[in-house]
């Protein structure tokens, strides 16, 4: 939560960054301005004009404007102390060459000297060592501050430097504002652009599009919700397609399963009508076959009808709190004789004490009957069938197991699908393939679970029902 990169926070960060940039530019501006001014004028304070500040490798570049303003001048001496250039108006003795003594004198008698003196050696671009000697009437230096201010205001050097520096920094400022605004905008517009693209995809019915960008917390929230929405839409779309496909498959299965027995009935009836079957016993057998086929058609229609009723959201499903042990005993009794007749070994384990559970008696009976009928119909005599009821903390567990032919791994996932029948069952043309689908739908209505564990010779249906 703490590390959320909020848009507001990131904007604040940007503004701080921008302010720092502006601050740095202003400081750099004033430093550069002063530096350039000092370079052009030789010094920023006339009272401290030193020869070492104004020396330049090119004599022409030596700035003397301030010195001249104070009626001073600059003498350039060569190694032999001969004056080779004078900048400004030299008004003292017309010396052409100094002796060392004369030069030293200038410094020793500083107090008596009417001039401010400063001397500095420097090397020219050509590698020649020269001396720069400044002389300014001390009288004028005393008023230097006033003169300096005046000079700075009026001299065109000042304005030139100022304008140049202002232009340079204006350009720098504009460039930095441009970069900053592009950068800030891109942090918002890039994610927005992706979001718009995502919405366009979804609007055109393509739900596979997901968006992924680096951005602030608020934009990330939009991204997260968009992706969740796209997931849901994609899932719904897939389910819709699967439902349409399964409906289509169901229609094909129903019509096929109805057509086969009806065609057979038609054939037998025609044979009887044309008098092709004369023998009384054969006639009886044919009528029995017609009856069986007609029963199959009826049970298929009934199962389809029941299943669609159970799956309907308006189905009036009701439960009643009752003793499930009693119910299970009734179920066992109902099947006992059938298992005996077909020589199955049928065992049941049901707790002796009362166990109250909320369930729909008729529907649960049907659901479990389908499982027991399967054990009976799909296996050979001698098969052992077990029915078990167990109590858990919040649930009851029902196990229906047999050690018959088992259900192959491939078929295990399909058995709960409508119209699915194992190869053997399909050949024998016995069931409708809706038995387990109806069983599962009923357990679902009870908010329970049904699982199939099966190996080559064992089938175990595990049912969990909430109490
Ligand atoms: P009906 O709709 O009449 O029940 P059915 O029994 O063929 O027809 P389901 O009950 O849905 O349909 O069962 C689907 C298939 O699962 C069966 O055809 C069968 O191949 C297989 N099956 C189910 N239970 C068992 C079992 N106990 N042992 C072996 N195979 C089984
Ligand atoms: Mg069945």
Short mmCIF file of C-alpha atoms and ligand atoms in Angstrom, two decimals:
data_model
loop_
_atom_site.label_atom_id
_atom_site.label_comp_id
_atom_site.label_asym_id
_atom_site.label_seq_id
_atom_site.Cartn_x
_atom_site.Cartn_y
_atom_site.Cartn_z
CA UNK A 1 0.00 0.00 0.00
CA UNK A 2 2.81 2.34 0.98
CA UNK A 3 4.69 1.93 -2.27
CA UNK A 4 1.74 2.76 -4.48
CA UNK A 5 2.97 5.05 -7.19
CA UNK A 6 0.05 7.44 -7.07
CA UNK A 7 -0.50 9.87 -9.93
CA UNK A 8 -0.66 12.79 -7.49
CA UNK A 9 2.62 11.69 -5.92
CA UNK A 10 4.30 11.28 -9.26
CA UNK A 11 3.09 14.75 -10.32
CA UNK A 12 4.48 16.21 -7.08
CA UNK A 13 7.78 14.42 -7.79
CA UNK A 14 7.79 15.85 -11.29
CA UNK A 15 7.18 19.37 -10.02
CA UNK A 16 9.94 19.01 -7.43
CA UNK A 17 12.26 17.76 -10.13
CA UNK A 18 11.23 20.64 -12.39
CA UNK A 19 11.76 23.22 -9.65
CA UNK A 20 15.22 21.78 -8.94
CA UNK A 21 16.01 22.03 -12.66
CA UNK A 22 14.86 25.66 -12.75
CA UNK A 23 16.85 26.38 -9.56
CA UNK A 24 19.98 24.82 -11.07
CA UNK A 25 19.46 26.85 -14.25
CA UNK A 26 19.07 30.10 -12.28
CA UNK A 27 22.22 29.40 -10.23
CA UNK A 28 24.11 28.43 -13.38
CA UNK A 29 22.78 31.58 -15.05
CA UNK A 30 24.00 33.90 -12.33
CA UNK A 31 27.35 32.12 -12.06
CA UNK A 32 27.91 32.25 -15.80
CA UNK A 33 26.73 35.82 -16.00
CA UNK A 34 29.12 36.94 -13.28
CA UNK A 35 31.96 34.89 -14.65
CA UNK A 36 31.52 36.33 -18.13
CA UNK A 37 31.12 39.84 -16.79
CA UNK A 38 34.27 39.48 -14.73
CA UNK A 39 36.04 38.07 -17.78
CA UNK A 40 34.90 40.98 -19.92
CA UNK A 41 35.47 43.69 -17.34
CA UNK A 42 38.55 42.16 -15.69
CA UNK A 43 36.98 42.23 -12.20
CA UNK A 44 33.63 42.73 -10.56
CA UNK A 45 34.95 45.18 -8.00
CA UNK A 46 37.03 48.10 -9.21
CA UNK A 47 38.61 48.64 -5.81
CA UNK A 48 40.30 45.26 -6.11
CA UNK A 49 41.48 45.42 -9.69
CA UNK A 50 44.48 43.07 -9.96
CA UNK A 51 46.73 42.54 -12.99
CA UNK A 52 46.46 38.74 -12.50
CA UNK A 53 42.66 38.99 -13.08
CA UNK A 54 42.86 40.67 -16.44
CA UNK A 55 45.82 38.98 -18.11
CA UNK A 56 44.89 37.08 -21.29
CA UNK A 57 47.15 35.08 -23.62
CA UNK A 58 46.19 37.51 -26.35
CA UNK A 59 47.06 41.12 -25.49
CA UNK A 60 44.10 42.40 -27.52
CA UNK A 61 41.70 40.49 -25.21
CA UNK A 62 42.94 42.16 -22.02
CA UNK A 63 39.86 43.99 -20.65
CA UNK A 64 40.68 47.55 -19.67
CA UNK A 65 37.25 49.21 -19.87
CA UNK A 66 36.91 49.53 -16.07
CA UNK A 67 40.49 50.67 -15.65
CA UNK A 68 40.04 53.33 -18.31
CA UNK A 69 36.75 54.35 -16.67
CA UNK A 70 38.82 55.15 -13.57
CA UNK A 71 41.28 57.07 -15.79
CA UNK A 72 43.88 54.36 -15.28
CA UNK A 73 45.84 52.41 -17.92
CA UNK A 74 47.64 49.16 -18.56
CA UNK A 75 51.25 48.83 -19.67
CA UNK A 76 52.49 45.64 -21.28
CA UNK A 77 56.21 45.02 -20.67
CA UNK A 78 58.45 42.48 -22.31
CA UNK A 79 61.10 40.40 -20.53
CA UNK A 80 63.52 43.36 -20.68
CA UNK A 81 60.85 45.49 -18.95
CA UNK A 82 60.41 47.59 -22.08
CA UNK A 83 56.87 48.92 -22.64
CA UNK A 84 55.59 47.27 -25.80
CA UNK A 85 51.95 48.31 -25.53
CA UNK A 86 49.83 50.75 -23.57
CA UNK A 87 46.06 50.41 -23.14
CA UNK A 88 44.40 53.58 -21.97
CA UNK A 89 45.83 57.02 -21.51
CA UNK A 90 49.27 56.91 -19.88
CA UNK A 91 49.76 60.23 -18.12
CA UNK A 92 52.73 59.66 -15.76
CA UNK A 93 56.44 59.80 -16.73
CA UNK A 94 57.09 58.96 -20.37
CA UNK A 95 59.25 55.92 -19.42
CA UNK A 96 59.89 53.52 -22.28
CA UNK A 97 61.88 50.93 -20.39
CA UNK A 98 61.81 50.30 -16.65
CA UNK A 99 64.85 49.33 -14.67
CA UNK A 100 64.28 46.68 -12.01
CA UNK A 101 64.93 49.30 -9.42
CA UNK A 102 62.26 51.62 -10.84
CA UNK A 103 59.78 48.77 -10.85
CA UNK A 104 60.57 47.76 -7.26
CA UNK A 105 60.26 51.38 -6.23
CA UNK A 106 56.70 51.44 -7.49
CA UNK A 107 55.79 48.78 -4.93
CA UNK A 108 57.97 49.92 -2.02
CA UNK A 109 56.54 53.43 -2.04
CA UNK A 110 52.94 52.30 -2.35
CA UNK A 111 51.74 54.77 0.29
CA UNK A 112 53.41 57.78 -1.35
CA UNK A 113 52.56 56.63 -4.83
CA UNK A 114 49.51 58.46 -6.22
CA UNK A 115 48.71 55.38 -8.28
CA UNK A 116 47.25 51.98 -7.41
CA UNK A 117 49.83 49.55 -8.85
CA UNK A 118 49.39 45.90 -9.81
CA UNK A 119 51.81 43.72 -11.78
CA UNK A 120 51.42 40.18 -13.11
CA UNK A 121 53.48 38.07 -15.51
CA UNK A 122 51.68 36.10 -18.21
CA UNK A 123 52.51 33.94 -21.20
CA UNK A 124 51.16 34.81 -24.62
CA UNK A 125 49.82 32.37 -27.19
CA UNK A 126 53.24 32.54 -28.87
CA UNK A 127 54.94 31.40 -25.63
CA UNK A 128 56.46 34.83 -24.86
CA UNK A 129 56.56 35.86 -21.19
CA UNK A 130 55.22 39.40 -20.70
CA UNK A 131 54.22 41.57 -17.75
CA UNK A 132 50.96 43.38 -17.26
CA UNK A 133 51.27 46.55 -15.19
CA UNK A 134 48.15 48.41 -14.04
CA UNK A 135 48.19 52.00 -12.87
CA UNK A 136 45.03 53.71 -11.58
CA UNK A 137 44.93 57.09 -9.77
CA UNK A 138 44.16 56.24 -6.13
CA UNK A 139 41.91 59.27 -5.97
CA UNK A 140 39.54 57.71 -8.49
CA UNK A 141 39.55 54.33 -6.75
CA UNK A 142 37.98 55.82 -3.64
CA UNK A 143 34.83 56.53 -5.65
CA UNK A 144 35.07 53.24 -7.44
CA UNK A 145 31.94 51.74 -5.96
CA UNK A 146 29.72 54.51 -7.30
CA UNK A 147 31.58 54.44 -10.56
CA UNK A 148 31.28 50.64 -10.76
CA UNK A 149 27.50 50.69 -10.33
CA UNK A 150 27.18 53.46 -12.82
CA UNK A 151 29.54 51.72 -15.17
CA UNK A 152 27.72 48.41 -14.93
CA UNK A 153 24.43 50.09 -15.67
CA UNK A 154 25.61 52.06 -18.56
CA UNK A 155 28.34 50.18 -20.23
CA UNK A 156 27.29 48.25 -23.27
CA UNK A 157 29.55 45.36 -22.17
CA UNK A 158 27.21 44.77 -19.30
CA UNK A 159 24.15 44.74 -21.55
CA UNK A 160 25.86 42.65 -24.18
CA UNK A 161 26.80 40.00 -21.66
CA UNK A 162 23.37 40.16 -20.07
CA UNK A 163 21.50 39.76 -23.36
CA UNK A 164 23.77 36.94 -24.52
CA UNK A 165 23.37 35.09 -21.23
CA UNK A 166 19.61 35.67 -21.14
CA UNK A 167 19.23 34.28 -24.68
CA UNK A 168 21.35 31.22 -23.85
CA UNK A 169 19.36 30.52 -20.71
CA UNK A 170 16.00 31.21 -22.32
CA UNK A 171 16.85 28.57 -24.89
CA UNK A 172 17.96 26.17 -22.16
CA UNK A 173 14.78 26.92 -20.22
CA UNK A 174 12.51 26.35 -23.24
CA UNK A 175 14.28 23.06 -24.04
CA UNK A 176 14.01 21.85 -20.45
CA UNK A 177 10.32 22.85 -20.24
CA UNK A 178 9.67 21.03 -23.50
CA UNK A 179 11.50 17.86 -22.35
CA UNK A 180 9.82 18.00 -18.95
CA UNK A 181 6.31 18.44 -20.35
CA UNK A 182 6.82 15.69 -22.95
CA UNK A 183 8.12 13.37 -20.26
CA UNK A 184 5.27 14.13 -17.85
CA UNK A 185 2.65 13.86 -20.59
CA UNK A 186 4.07 10.59 -21.89
CA UNK A 187 3.75 9.00 -18.45
CA UNK A 188 0.00 9.63 -18.68
CA UNK A 189 -0.72 9.48 -22.40
CA UNK A 190 1.12 6.20 -23.10
CA UNK A 191 -0.99 4.19 -20.63
CA UNK A 192 -4.15 6.04 -21.77
CA UNK A 193 -3.32 5.17 -25.35
CA UNK A 194 -3.00 1.49 -24.42
CA UNK A 195 -6.27 1.61 -22.47
CA UNK A 196 -8.08 3.13 -25.46
CA UNK A 197 -6.61 0.42 -27.73
CA UNK A 198 -7.80 -2.25 -25.28
CA UNK A 199 -11.33 -0.79 -25.13
CA UNK A 200 -11.46 -0.64 -28.95
CA UNK A 201 -10.52 -4.33 -29.13
CA UNK A 202 -13.17 -5.32 -26.59
CA UNK A 203 -15.79 -3.11 -28.28
CA UNK A 204 -15.13 -4.94 -31.54
CA UNK A 205 -15.69 -8.29 -29.80
CA UNK A 206 -12.05 -9.36 -29.41
CA UNK A 207 -11.75 -10.28 -25.75
CA UNK A 208 -8.24 -11.74 -25.86
CA UNK A 209 -6.57 -8.30 -25.61
CA UNK A 210 -4.83 -7.56 -22.28
CA UNK A 211 -3.00 -4.36 -21.39
CA UNK A 212 0.32 -4.07 -19.61
CA UNK A 213 2.17 -0.81 -18.94
CA UNK A 214 4.26 0.91 -16.31
CA UNK A 215 2.29 3.71 -14.78
CA UNK A 216 0.93 5.36 -11.69
CA UNK A 217 -1.32 3.58 -9.19
CA UNK A 218 -4.57 5.03 -10.57
CA UNK A 219 -3.76 3.99 -14.14
CA UNK A 220 -2.59 0.57 -12.91
CA UNK A 221 -5.99 0.19 -11.22
CA UNK A 222 -7.70 0.81 -14.57
CA UNK A 223 -5.35 -1.73 -16.17
CA UNK A 224 -6.15 -4.34 -13.51
CA UNK A 225 -9.92 -3.85 -13.78
CA UNK A 226 -9.78 -3.82 -17.56
CA UNK A 227 -7.90 -7.14 -17.60
CA UNK A 228 -10.31 -8.70 -15.08
CA UNK A 229 -13.24 -7.49 -17.21
CA UNK A 230 -11.63 -8.90 -20.39
CA UNK A 231 -11.02 -12.23 -18.59
CA UNK A 232 -14.67 -12.42 -17.59
CA UNK A 233 -15.94 -11.44 -21.03
CA UNK A 234 -13.64 -13.99 -22.64
CA UNK A 235 -14.82 -16.68 -20.23
CA UNK A 236 -18.50 -15.83 -20.81
CA UNK A 237 -17.97 -15.83 -24.55
CA UNK A 238 -16.26 -19.22 -24.36
CA UNK A 239 -19.03 -20.64 -22.18
CA UNK A 240 -21.65 -19.29 -24.58
CA UNK A 241 -19.89 -20.96 -27.48
CA UNK A 242 -19.50 -24.21 -25.57
CA UNK A 243 -23.18 -24.14 -24.56
CA UNK A 244 -24.26 -23.57 -28.15
CA UNK A 245 -22.00 -26.41 -29.26
CA UNK A 246 -23.25 -28.75 -26.55
CA UNK A 247 -26.88 -27.90 -27.41
CA UNK A 248 -26.13 -28.67 -31.02
CA UNK A 249 -24.43 -31.94 -30.04
CA UNK A 250 -27.35 -32.84 -27.77
CA UNK A 251 -29.85 -32.29 -30.60
CA UNK A 252 -27.81 -34.53 -32.90
CA UNK A 253 -27.54 -37.18 -30.15
CA UNK A 254 -31.27 -37.05 -29.32
CA UNK A 255 -32.32 -37.33 -32.95
CA UNK A 256 -29.87 -40.19 -33.52
CA UNK A 257 -30.96 -42.05 -30.37
CA UNK A 258 -34.64 -41.62 -31.30
CA UNK A 259 -34.16 -42.50 -34.95
CA UNK A 260 -32.47 -45.86 -34.35
CA UNK A 261 -35.24 -47.55 -32.28
CA UNK A 262 -38.02 -45.89 -34.32
CA UNK A 263 -36.54 -47.21 -37.58
CA UNK A 264 -36.37 -50.67 -36.00
CA UNK A 265 -40.01 -50.39 -34.83
CA UNK A 266 -41.04 -49.27 -38.33
CA UNK A 267 -39.28 -52.30 -39.88
CA UNK A 268 -40.94 -54.79 -37.51
CA UNK A 269 -44.38 -53.19 -37.93
CA UNK A 270 -44.10 -53.29 -41.73
CA UNK A 271 -43.05 -56.94 -41.58
CA UNK A 272 -46.10 -57.71 -39.43
CA UNK A 273 -48.42 -55.67 -41.69
CA UNK A 274 -47.28 -57.52 -44.82
CA UNK A 275 -47.78 -60.81 -43.04
CA UNK A 276 -44.12 -61.73 -43.35
CA UNK A 277 -44.09 -63.17 -39.82
CA UNK A 278 -46.60 -66.00 -39.64
CA UNK A 279 -45.29 -68.10 -36.79
CA UNK A 280 -47.17 -67.20 -33.60
CA UNK A 281 -44.09 -67.44 -31.36
CA UNK A 282 -42.01 -65.25 -33.71
CA UNK A 283 -44.87 -62.78 -33.85
CA UNK A 284 -44.86 -62.62 -30.05
CA UNK A 285 -41.08 -62.10 -29.98
CA UNK A 286 -41.36 -59.30 -32.55
CA UNK A 287 -44.09 -57.60 -30.55
CA UNK A 288 -41.88 -57.84 -27.44
CA UNK A 289 -39.01 -56.26 -29.36
CA UNK A 290 -41.29 -53.45 -30.57
CA UNK A 291 -42.44 -52.95 -26.99
CA UNK A 292 -38.83 -52.77 -25.68
CA UNK A 293 -37.82 -50.28 -28.35
CA UNK A 294 -40.89 -48.17 -27.63
CA UNK A 295 -39.97 -48.22 -23.92
CA UNK A 296 -36.46 -47.08 -24.77
CA UNK A 297 -37.85 -44.17 -26.79
CA UNK A 298 -40.16 -43.24 -23.95
CA UNK A 299 -37.40 -43.39 -21.33
CA UNK A 300 -35.12 -41.28 -23.54
CA UNK A 301 -37.83 -38.64 -23.96
CA UNK A 302 -38.55 -38.75 -20.22
CA UNK A 303 -34.86 -38.41 -19.31
CA UNK A 304 -34.36 -35.47 -21.68
CA UNK A 305 -37.45 -33.83 -20.29
CA UNK A 306 -36.41 -34.45 -16.67
CA UNK A 307 -32.88 -33.21 -17.27
CA UNK A 308 -34.04 -30.00 -18.91
CA UNK A 309 -36.47 -29.48 -16.02
CA UNK A 310 -33.73 -30.04 -13.42
CA UNK A 311 -31.31 -27.73 -15.23
CA UNK A 312 -33.88 -24.96 -15.56
CA UNK A 313 -33.18 -22.03 -13.20
CA UNK A 314 -36.91 -21.97 -12.33
CA UNK A 315 -36.96 -25.58 -11.11
CA UNK A 316 -38.75 -25.59 -7.71
CA UNK A 317 -36.05 -27.51 -5.81
CA UNK A 318 -36.98 -28.16 -2.19
CA UNK A 319 -35.33 -30.16 0.60
CA UNK A 320 -36.47 -31.53 3.93
CA UNK A 321 -34.45 -32.35 7.03
CA UNK A 322 -34.74 -36.10 7.46
CA UNK A 323 -32.88 -39.20 8.57
CA UNK A 324 -30.54 -40.16 5.75
CA UNK A 325 -29.70 -43.56 7.30
CA UNK A 326 -33.34 -44.60 6.94
CA UNK A 327 -33.31 -43.35 3.36
CA UNK A 328 -30.17 -45.34 2.57
CA UNK A 329 -31.65 -48.51 4.06
CA UNK A 330 -34.72 -48.11 1.84
CA UNK A 331 -32.46 -47.63 -1.19
CA UNK A 332 -30.50 -50.79 -0.32
CA UNK A 333 -33.69 -52.76 0.13
CA UNK A 334 -34.96 -51.51 -3.23
CA UNK A 335 -31.87 -52.86 -5.04
CA UNK A 336 -31.22 -55.92 -2.91
CA UNK A 337 -33.32 -58.32 -4.97
CA UNK A 338 -32.00 -57.08 -8.32
CA UNK A 339 -28.41 -57.71 -7.17
CA UNK A 340 -29.40 -61.14 -5.80
CA UNK A 341 -31.13 -62.06 -9.08
CA UNK A 342 -28.03 -61.22 -11.11
CA UNK A 343 -25.74 -62.92 -8.57
CA UNK A 344 -23.88 -59.81 -7.48
CA UNK A 345 -22.32 -59.54 -4.01
CA UNK A 346 -24.02 -56.51 -2.58
CA UNK A 347 -22.84 -55.02 0.76
CA UNK A 348 -23.86 -51.90 2.54
CA UNK A 349 -22.50 -50.01 5.55
CA UNK A 350 -24.96 -47.56 7.07
CA UNK A 351 -24.60 -46.07 10.58
CA UNK A 352 -27.18 -47.40 13.00
CA UNK A 353 -27.98 -44.10 14.68
CA UNK A 354 -30.17 -41.42 13.17
CA UNK A 355 -28.39 -38.86 10.96
CA UNK A 356 -30.35 -35.74 10.05
CA UNK A 357 -29.56 -34.18 6.68
CA UNK A 358 -31.47 -31.76 4.47
CA UNK A 359 -32.21 -33.38 1.09
CA UNK A 360 -34.88 -34.01 -1.51
CA UNK A 361 -35.90 -37.63 -1.01
CA UNK A 362 -37.23 -38.34 -4.50
CA UNK A 363 -34.37 -36.70 -6.37
CA UNK A 364 -31.55 -38.14 -4.24
CA UNK A 365 -33.16 -41.57 -4.62
CA UNK A 366 -33.05 -41.12 -8.37
CA UNK A 367 -29.47 -39.91 -8.34
CA UNK A 368 -28.15 -42.84 -6.27
CA UNK A 369 -30.37 -45.32 -8.14
CA UNK A 370 -28.68 -44.33 -11.37
CA UNK A 371 -25.28 -45.16 -9.84
CA UNK A 372 -26.44 -48.51 -8.45
CA UNK A 373 -28.20 -49.34 -11.77
CA UNK A 374 -24.96 -48.63 -13.60
CA UNK A 375 -23.07 -51.04 -11.33
CA UNK A 376 -25.76 -53.59 -12.04
CA UNK A 377 -26.15 -53.01 -15.79
CA UNK A 378 -22.55 -52.52 -16.87
CA UNK A 379 -20.94 -55.41 -14.99
CA UNK A 380 -20.98 -59.21 -14.96
CA UNK A 381 -22.43 -61.48 -12.28
CA UNK A 382 -20.05 -62.10 -9.41
CA UNK A 383 -19.22 -58.39 -9.16
CA UNK A 384 -19.03 -56.99 -5.67
CA UNK A 385 -20.99 -53.77 -5.10
CA UNK A 386 -20.63 -51.61 -1.97
CA UNK A 387 -22.83 -48.84 -0.64
CA UNK A 388 -21.43 -46.82 2.27
CA UNK A 389 -22.66 -43.86 4.29
CA UNK A 390 -20.23 -41.94 6.51
CA UNK A 391 -20.64 -38.92 8.73
CA UNK A 392 -18.23 -35.96 8.74
CA UNK A 393 -18.26 -32.71 10.73
CA UNK A 394 -20.32 -30.66 8.26
CA UNK A 395 -20.90 -33.23 5.55
CA UNK A 396 -22.05 -36.76 4.90
CA UNK A 397 -20.16 -38.99 2.47
CA UNK A 398 -21.74 -41.63 0.28
CA UNK A 399 -19.56 -44.15 -1.56
CA UNK A 400 -20.90 -46.44 -4.28
CA UNK A 401 -18.21 -48.83 -5.48
CA UNK A 402 -17.89 -51.96 -7.57
CA UNK A 403 -15.03 -54.20 -8.68
CA UNK A 404 -16.43 -54.69 -12.19
CA UNK A 405 -15.02 -53.73 -15.59
CA UNK A 406 -14.07 -50.22 -14.47
CA UNK A 407 -14.06 -47.06 -16.60
CA UNK A 408 -11.00 -46.25 -18.71
CA UNK A 409 -9.05 -43.08 -17.99
CA UNK A 410 -10.16 -41.47 -21.28
CA UNK A 411 -13.82 -42.01 -20.45
CA UNK A 412 -13.58 -40.94 -16.82
CA UNK A 413 -13.92 -37.23 -17.62
CA UNK A 414 -16.70 -37.81 -20.15
CA UNK A 415 -19.08 -40.02 -18.13
CA UNK A 416 -20.94 -37.06 -16.64
CA UNK A 417 -21.58 -35.57 -20.10
CA UNK A 418 -25.07 -35.97 -21.55
CA UNK A 419 -25.47 -38.92 -23.95
CA UNK A 420 -22.08 -40.32 -23.14
CA UNK A 421 -22.15 -44.12 -23.14
CA UNK A 422 -19.25 -46.51 -22.97
CA UNK A 423 -18.58 -48.59 -26.09
CA UNK A 424 -20.07 -51.75 -24.56
CA UNK A 425 -23.23 -49.92 -23.49
CA UNK A 426 -23.57 -48.31 -26.93
CA UNK A 427 -23.38 -51.69 -28.64
CA UNK A 428 -25.92 -53.26 -26.31
CA UNK A 429 -28.19 -50.25 -27.09
CA UNK A 430 -29.34 -50.30 -23.47
CA UNK A 431 -29.26 -46.88 -21.81
CA UNK A 432 -29.71 -43.32 -22.90
CA UNK A 433 -26.38 -42.03 -21.57
CA UNK A 434 -28.18 -39.46 -19.42
CA UNK A 435 -28.06 -41.41 -16.14
CA UNK A 436 -24.86 -39.90 -14.70
CA UNK A 437 -25.70 -36.44 -16.09
CA UNK A 438 -28.98 -36.52 -14.16
CA UNK A 439 -27.20 -37.87 -11.03
CA UNK A 440 -24.67 -35.05 -11.11
CA UNK A 441 -27.32 -32.37 -11.76
CA UNK A 442 -29.24 -33.59 -8.68
CA UNK A 443 -26.09 -33.58 -6.48
CA UNK A 444 -25.31 -30.06 -7.79
CA UNK A 445 -28.80 -28.94 -6.78
CA UNK A 446 -28.01 -30.17 -3.26
CA UNK A 447 -24.79 -28.11 -3.37
CA UNK A 448 -22.86 -31.35 -3.09
CA UNK A 449 -19.98 -32.88 -5.03
CA UNK A 450 -19.64 -36.06 -7.04
CA UNK A 451 -16.29 -37.58 -8.00
CA UNK A 452 -15.37 -40.66 -9.91
CA UNK A 453 -12.33 -42.75 -8.99
CA UNK A 454 -11.83 -45.66 -11.28
CA UNK A 455 -9.15 -48.13 -12.26
CA UNK A 456 -9.25 -51.13 -14.57
CA UNK A 457 -11.31 -53.22 -12.18
CA UNK A 458 -12.77 -50.72 -9.75
CA UNK A 459 -15.30 -47.95 -9.97
CA UNK A 460 -15.89 -45.64 -7.02
CA UNK A 461 -18.33 -42.73 -7.01
CA UNK A 462 -17.75 -40.45 -4.00
CA UNK A 463 -20.56 -38.10 -3.10
CA UNK A 464 -20.27 -35.30 -0.55
CA UNK A 465 -23.45 -33.66 0.73
CA UNK A 466 -23.63 -30.75 3.16
CA UNK A 467 -25.57 -31.58 6.30
P1 LIG B 1 -28.64 -44.59 -18.81
O1 LIG B 1 -28.97 -43.21 -19.24
O2 LIG B 1 -29.73 -45.52 -19.11
O3 LIG B 1 -28.13 -44.66 -17.44
P2 LIG B 1 -25.94 -45.33 -19.37
O4 LIG B 1 -25.88 -46.11 -18.13
O5 LIG B 1 -25.24 -45.85 -20.54
O6 LIG B 1 -27.42 -45.01 -19.78
P3 LIG B 1 -24.71 -43.32 -17.76
O7 LIG B 1 -25.40 -43.85 -16.55
O8 LIG B 1 -24.62 -41.86 -17.89
O9 LIG B 1 -25.38 -43.86 -19.07
O10 LIG B 1 -23.28 -43.91 -17.79
C1 LIG B 1 -22.40 -43.55 -18.82
C2 LIG B 1 -21.43 -44.64 -19.13
O11 LIG B 1 -20.51 -44.82 -18.07
C3 LIG B 1 -22.06 -45.99 -19.28
O12 LIG B 1 -22.55 -46.20 -20.58
C4 LIG B 1 -20.92 -46.93 -18.96
O13 LIG B 1 -20.14 -47.19 -20.09
C5 LIG B 1 -20.10 -46.17 -17.96
N1 LIG B 1 -20.34 -46.59 -16.56
C6 LIG B 1 -21.06 -45.96 -15.64
N2 LIG B 1 -21.04 -46.60 -14.46
C7 LIG B 1 -20.29 -47.69 -14.64
C8 LIG B 1 -19.86 -48.75 -13.78
N3 LIG B 1 -20.23 -48.85 -12.51
N4 LIG B 1 -19.03 -49.70 -14.30
C9 LIG B 1 -18.63 -49.62 -15.57
N5 LIG B 1 -18.99 -48.64 -16.44
C10 LIG B 1 -19.81 -47.68 -15.98
MG1 LIG B 2 -26.78 -45.48 -16.36
#
